[in-house]
Amino acid sequence: MRGHARLFGVGVGSEVKGRGALMASSNKETLRKVQEAWNQKRFDDLDQYFAPDFKANGNDPSGPPTLAAAKASNGVMNQIFSERRVEILDLLEDGDKVFMRNRATGKHTGESWMGAPADGKPYEIESWSMYRFRDGKIVESWGLNDGMRLMMQIGGQLPQRPVAAAASR
């Protein structure tokens, strides 16, 4: 990695060394505000933090890679999983990119998901995301979450694939 980027826990070290002095990282602060808006379901507030040409490179191929699709997906997940809260664990900034590690918690109280009935089981998973900034706005993101752990905690099932189809891949 370039420069002097370091991993900081939230609330422990929210500054980045630059030009001999400690300066607040505006991109990291932007991500904190974005996460707060997601947690408080203030989806309209998110527009100010994302560039109009934002592209989400996530693991959900079912929709377009836009902020609008991310808002819709988050809305659905909030209906399926109540008390959903995401806590930032670590932030790492290097140039125009910020890496974020999160912990998501909640309860499965909405509709059935991945074959698991909504029975109020709690869950706790981690997710990892990388954000690219331009002029203080998020222009691109990549993300993964521990979906397998979530399925195991709530009793979900993997989709069935025929053996022949799986072997031909």
PDB file of C-alpha atoms in Angstrom:
ATOM      1  CA  MET A   1       0.000   0.000   0.000  1.00  0.00           C
ATOM      2  CA  ARG A   2       1.078   3.538  -0.633  1.00  0.00           C
ATOM      3  CA  GLY A   3       1.726   6.174   1.995  1.00  0.00           C
ATOM      4  CA  HIS A   4       1.304   5.674   5.692  1.00  0.00           C
ATOM      5  CA  ALA A   5      -2.159   4.142   5.859  1.00  0.00           C
ATOM      6  CA  ARG A   6      -2.878   2.265   9.069  1.00  0.00           C
ATOM      7  CA  LEU A   7      -5.754   0.246  10.446  1.00  0.00           C
ATOM      8  CA  PHE A   8      -7.732   2.029  13.154  1.00  0.00           C
ATOM      9  CA  GLY A   9     -10.560   0.839  15.347  1.00  0.00           C
ATOM     10  CA  VAL A  10     -13.500   3.202  15.469  1.00  0.00           C
ATOM     11  CA  GLY A  11     -13.147   5.610  18.346  1.00  0.00           C
ATOM     12  CA  VAL A  12      -9.542   4.587  18.902  1.00  0.00           C
ATOM     13  CA  GLY A  13      -7.720   6.422  16.129  1.00  0.00           C
ATOM     14  CA  SER A  14      -9.846   8.428  13.777  1.00  0.00           C
ATOM     15  CA  GLU A  15      -6.989  10.456  12.396  1.00  0.00           C
ATOM     16  CA  VAL A  16      -4.532   9.815   9.589  1.00  0.00           C
ATOM     17  CA  LYS A  17      -0.966  11.086   9.644  1.00  0.00           C
ATOM     18  CA  GLY A  18      -0.351  13.718   6.992  1.00  0.00           C
ATOM     19  CA  ARG A  19       2.244  16.478   6.503  1.00  0.00           C
ATOM     20  CA  GLY A  20       3.638  15.979  10.001  1.00  0.00           C
ATOM     21  CA  ALA A  21       0.328  16.644  11.767  1.00  0.00           C
ATOM     22  CA  LEU A  22      -2.711  14.579  12.591  1.00  0.00           C
ATOM     23  CA  MET A  23      -5.667  15.498  10.390  1.00  0.00           C
ATOM     24  CA  ALA A  24      -9.224  14.198  10.453  1.00  0.00           C
ATOM     25  CA  SER A  25      -9.968  11.910   7.520  1.00  0.00           C
ATOM     26  CA  SER A  26     -12.973  13.292   5.669  1.00  0.00           C
ATOM     27  CA  ASN A  27     -13.502  10.082   3.664  1.00  0.00           C
ATOM     28  CA  LYS A  28     -13.577   7.993   6.830  1.00  0.00           C
ATOM     29  CA  GLU A  29     -15.940  10.508   8.422  1.00  0.00           C
ATOM     30  CA  THR A  30     -18.156  10.269   5.332  1.00  0.00           C
ATOM     31  CA  LEU A  31     -18.366   6.486   5.769  1.00  0.00           C
ATOM     32  CA  ARG A  32     -19.322   6.921   9.421  1.00  0.00           C
ATOM     33  CA  LYS A  33     -22.153   9.254   8.346  1.00  0.00           C
ATOM     34  CA  VAL A  34     -23.231   6.830   5.615  1.00  0.00           C
ATOM     35  CA  GLN A  35     -23.378   3.938   8.091  1.00  0.00           C
ATOM     36  CA  GLU A  36     -25.346   6.064  10.548  1.00  0.00           C
ATOM     37  CA  ALA A  37     -27.873   6.888   7.807  1.00  0.00           C
ATOM     38  CA  TRP A  38     -28.228   3.189   6.870  1.00  0.00           C
ATOM     39  CA  ASN A  39     -28.699   2.236  10.550  1.00  0.00           C
ATOM     40  CA  GLN A  40     -31.321   4.935  11.085  1.00  0.00           C
ATOM     41  CA  LYS A  41     -33.066   4.076   7.787  1.00  0.00           C
ATOM     42  CA  ARG A  42     -32.564   7.639   6.509  1.00  0.00           C
ATOM     43  CA  PHE A  43     -32.082   6.496   2.915  1.00  0.00           C
ATOM     44  CA  ASP A  44     -32.740   9.946   1.422  1.00  0.00           C
ATOM     45  CA  ASP A  45     -29.771  11.331   3.381  1.00  0.00           C
ATOM     46  CA  LEU A  46     -27.438   8.978   1.497  1.00  0.00           C
ATOM     47  CA  ASP A  47     -27.666  10.868  -1.806  1.00  0.00           C
ATOM     48  CA  GLN A  48     -25.349  13.624  -0.548  1.00  0.00           C
ATOM     49  CA  TYR A  49     -22.509  11.136   0.015  1.00  0.00           C
ATOM     50  CA  PHE A  50     -22.615   9.277  -3.318  1.00  0.00           C
ATOM     51  CA  ALA A  51     -21.634  10.521  -6.778  1.00  0.00           C
ATOM     52  CA  PRO A  52     -24.362  10.359  -9.468  1.00  0.00           C
ATOM     53  CA  ASP A  53     -22.270   7.778 -11.372  1.00  0.00           C
ATOM     54  CA  PHE A  54     -21.796   5.536  -8.294  1.00  0.00           C
ATOM     55  CA  LYS A  55     -21.286   1.844  -9.088  1.00  0.00           C
ATOM     56  CA  ALA A  56     -21.743  -0.962  -6.543  1.00  0.00           C
ATOM     57  CA  ASN A  57     -19.604  -4.018  -7.284  1.00  0.00           C
ATOM     58  CA  GLY A  58     -21.243  -6.244  -4.695  1.00  0.00           C
ATOM     59  CA  ASN A  59     -22.189  -9.861  -4.521  1.00  0.00           C
ATOM     60  CA  ASP A  60     -25.843  -9.284  -5.501  1.00  0.00           C
ATOM     61  CA  PRO A  61     -26.208  -9.846  -9.254  1.00  0.00           C
ATOM     62  CA  SER A  62     -30.005  -9.525  -9.115  1.00  0.00           C
ATOM     63  CA  GLY A  63     -30.170  -5.784  -9.708  1.00  0.00           C
ATOM     64  CA  PRO A  64     -28.376  -2.821 -11.225  1.00  0.00           C
ATOM     65  CA  PRO A  65     -25.204  -1.605  -9.459  1.00  0.00           C
ATOM     66  CA  THR A  66     -26.752   1.692  -8.329  1.00  0.00           C
ATOM     67  CA  LEU A  67     -27.435   3.511  -5.078  1.00  0.00           C
ATOM     68  CA  ALA A  68     -31.178   3.157  -5.735  1.00  0.00           C
ATOM     69  CA  ALA A  69     -30.796  -0.636  -5.922  1.00  0.00           C
ATOM     70  CA  ALA A  70     -28.723  -0.645  -2.709  1.00  0.00           C
ATOM     71  CA  LYS A  71     -31.453   1.346  -0.956  1.00  0.00           C
ATOM     72  CA  ALA A  72     -34.124  -1.085  -2.186  1.00  0.00           C
ATOM     73  CA  SER A  73     -32.082  -4.108  -1.094  1.00  0.00           C
ATOM     74  CA  ASN A  74     -31.479  -2.560   2.321  1.00  0.00           C
ATOM     75  CA  GLY A  75     -35.199  -1.872   2.674  1.00  0.00           C
ATOM     76  CA  VAL A  76     -36.011  -5.530   1.990  1.00  0.00           C
ATOM     77  CA  MET A  77     -33.357  -6.726   4.443  1.00  0.00           C
ATOM     78  CA  ASN A  78     -34.735  -4.372   7.112  1.00  0.00           C
ATOM     79  CA  GLN A  79     -38.156  -6.011   6.667  1.00  0.00           C
ATOM     80  CA  ILE A  80     -36.731  -9.529   6.962  1.00  0.00           C
ATOM     81  CA  PHE A  81     -34.287  -8.778   9.791  1.00  0.00           C
ATOM     82  CA  SER A  82     -35.551  -6.502  12.558  1.00  0.00           C
ATOM     83  CA  GLU A  83     -33.330  -4.643  14.993  1.00  0.00           C
ATOM     84  CA  ARG A  84     -30.740  -4.673  12.215  1.00  0.00           C
ATOM     85  CA  ARG A  85     -27.683  -2.675  13.203  1.00  0.00           C
ATOM     86  CA  VAL A  86     -24.263  -2.408  11.620  1.00  0.00           C
ATOM     87  CA  GLU A  87     -21.277  -1.356  13.721  1.00  0.00           C
ATOM     88  CA  ILE A  88     -18.033  -0.192  12.131  1.00  0.00           C
ATOM     89  CA  LEU A  89     -15.145  -2.201  13.575  1.00  0.00           C
ATOM     90  CA  ASP A  90     -12.185  -1.003  11.511  1.00  0.00           C
ATOM     91  CA  LEU A  91     -11.364   1.582   8.858  1.00  0.00           C
ATOM     92  CA  LEU A  92      -8.256   1.702   6.691  1.00  0.00           C
ATOM     93  CA  GLU A  93      -7.623   4.605   4.335  1.00  0.00           C
ATOM     94  CA  ASP A  94      -5.107   4.716   1.514  1.00  0.00           C
ATOM     95  CA  GLY A  95      -5.300   7.426  -1.132  1.00  0.00           C
ATOM     96  CA  ASP A  96      -8.792   7.538  -2.629  1.00  0.00           C
ATOM     97  CA  LYS A  97      -9.913   4.232  -1.054  1.00  0.00           C
ATOM     98  CA  VAL A  98     -11.289   3.340   2.373  1.00  0.00           C
ATOM     99  CA  PHE A  99     -11.675  -0.242   3.627  1.00  0.00           C
ATOM    100  CA  MET A 100     -14.343  -0.908   6.257  1.00  0.00           C
ATOM    101  CA  ARG A 101     -14.953  -4.007   8.396  1.00  0.00           C
ATOM    102  CA  ASN A 102     -18.392  -4.193  10.034  1.00  0.00           C
ATOM    103  CA  ARG A 103     -20.389  -6.317  12.442  1.00  0.00           C
ATOM    104  CA  ALA A 104     -24.085  -6.693  11.645  1.00  0.00           C
ATOM    105  CA  THR A 105     -26.577  -7.870  14.260  1.00  0.00           C
ATOM    106  CA  GLY A 106     -30.326  -8.282  14.367  1.00  0.00           C
ATOM    107  CA  LYS A 107     -33.172 -10.799  14.529  1.00  0.00           C
ATOM    108  CA  HIS A 108     -34.900 -12.793  11.815  1.00  0.00           C
ATOM    109  CA  THR A 109     -38.495 -11.686  12.400  1.00  0.00           C
ATOM    110  CA  GLY A 110     -39.816 -10.879   8.900  1.00  0.00           C
ATOM    111  CA  GLU A 111     -40.556 -13.325   6.123  1.00  0.00           C
ATOM    112  CA  SER A 112     -38.801 -16.619   5.500  1.00  0.00           C
ATOM    113  CA  TRP A 113     -35.298 -16.232   4.066  1.00  0.00           C
ATOM    114  CA  MET A 114     -33.139 -18.918   2.405  1.00  0.00           C
ATOM    115  CA  GLY A 115     -35.509 -21.592   3.697  1.00  0.00           C
ATOM    116  CA  ALA A 116     -35.373 -20.407   7.305  1.00  0.00           C
ATOM    117  CA  PRO A 117     -38.665 -19.475   8.951  1.00  0.00           C
ATOM    118  CA  ALA A 118     -38.828 -16.103  10.663  1.00  0.00           C
ATOM    119  CA  ASP A 119     -38.655 -17.229  14.290  1.00  0.00           C
ATOM    120  CA  GLY A 120     -36.816 -14.330  15.913  1.00  0.00           C
ATOM    121  CA  LYS A 121     -33.393 -15.982  15.969  1.00  0.00           C
ATOM    122  CA  PRO A 122     -30.614 -13.448  16.508  1.00  0.00           C
ATOM    123  CA  TYR A 123     -27.654 -13.229  14.174  1.00  0.00           C
ATOM    124  CA  GLU A 124     -24.211 -11.666  14.127  1.00  0.00           C
ATOM    125  CA  ILE A 125     -22.018 -11.570  11.035  1.00  0.00           C
ATOM    126  CA  GLU A 126     -19.112  -9.579   9.653  1.00  0.00           C
ATOM    127  CA  SER A 127     -18.867  -7.820   6.322  1.00  0.00           C
ATOM    128  CA  TRP A 128     -16.015  -6.174   4.480  1.00  0.00           C
ATOM    129  CA  SER A 129     -16.262  -3.292   2.035  1.00  0.00           C
ATOM    130  CA  MET A 130     -13.959  -1.098  -0.024  1.00  0.00           C
ATOM    131  CA  TYR A 131     -15.049   2.366  -1.132  1.00  0.00           C
ATOM    132  CA  ARG A 132     -13.435   4.594  -3.746  1.00  0.00           C
ATOM    133  CA  PHE A 133     -13.861   8.356  -3.395  1.00  0.00           C
ATOM    134  CA  ARG A 134     -13.658  11.234  -5.857  1.00  0.00           C
ATOM    135  CA  ASP A 135     -14.060  14.831  -4.701  1.00  0.00           C
ATOM    136  CA  GLY A 136     -15.400  13.688  -1.322  1.00  0.00           C
ATOM    137  CA  LYS A 137     -18.128  11.454  -2.822  1.00  0.00           C
ATOM    138  CA  ILE A 138     -18.312   7.669  -3.013  1.00  0.00           C
ATOM    139  CA  VAL A 139     -17.990   6.644  -6.669  1.00  0.00           C
ATOM    140  CA  GLU A 140     -17.518   2.899  -6.360  1.00  0.00           C
ATOM    141  CA  SER A 141     -17.816   0.130  -3.795  1.00  0.00           C
ATOM    142  CA  TRP A 142     -17.011  -3.549  -3.434  1.00  0.00           C
ATOM    143  CA  GLY A 143     -18.403  -5.676  -0.642  1.00  0.00           C
ATOM    144  CA  LEU A 144     -18.674  -9.162   0.818  1.00  0.00           C
ATOM    145  CA  ASN A 145     -20.475 -10.499   3.859  1.00  0.00           C
ATOM    146  CA  ASP A 146     -20.440 -13.765   5.750  1.00  0.00           C
ATOM    147  CA  GLY A 147     -23.735 -15.007   4.328  1.00  0.00           C
ATOM    148  CA  MET A 148     -22.896 -18.625   5.171  1.00  0.00           C
ATOM    149  CA  ARG A 149     -22.598 -17.755   8.859  1.00  0.00           C
ATOM    150  CA  LEU A 150     -25.924 -15.909   8.683  1.00  0.00           C
ATOM    151  CA  MET A 151     -27.618 -18.950   7.126  1.00  0.00           C
ATOM    152  CA  MET A 152     -26.148 -21.246   9.774  1.00  0.00           C
ATOM    153  CA  GLN A 153     -27.328 -18.984  12.618  1.00  0.00           C
ATOM    154  CA  ILE A 154     -30.924 -18.694  11.407  1.00  0.00           C
ATOM    155  CA  GLY A 155     -31.260 -22.235  10.036  1.00  0.00           C
ATOM    156  CA  GLY A 156     -31.181 -21.392   6.328  1.00  0.00           C
ATOM    157  CA  GLN A 157     -30.446 -23.832   3.529  1.00  0.00           C
ATOM    158  CA  LEU A 158     -28.183 -23.658   0.511  1.00  0.00           C
ATOM    159  CA  PRO A 159     -30.022 -23.690  -2.822  1.00  0.00           C
ATOM    160  CA  GLN A 160     -30.047 -27.166  -4.348  1.00  0.00           C
ATOM    161  CA  ARG A 161     -28.150 -27.703  -7.604  1.00  0.00           C
ATOM    162  CA  PRO A 162     -28.276 -30.894  -9.622  1.00  0.00           C
ATOM    163  CA  VAL A 163     -24.969 -32.777  -9.362  1.00  0.00           C
ATOM    164  CA  ALA A 164     -24.559 -32.974 -13.160  1.00  0.00           C
ATOM    165  CA  ALA A 165     -24.977 -29.210 -13.544  1.00  0.00           C
ATOM    166  CA  ALA A 166     -22.503 -28.525 -10.757  1.00  0.00           C
ATOM    167  CA  ALA A 167     -19.950 -30.927 -12.248  1.00  0.00           C
ATOM    168  CA  SER A 168     -20.143 -29.284 -15.678  1.00  0.00           C
ATOM    169  CA  ARG A 169     -19.090 -25.887 -14.331  1.00  0.00           C
TER     170      ARG A 169
END
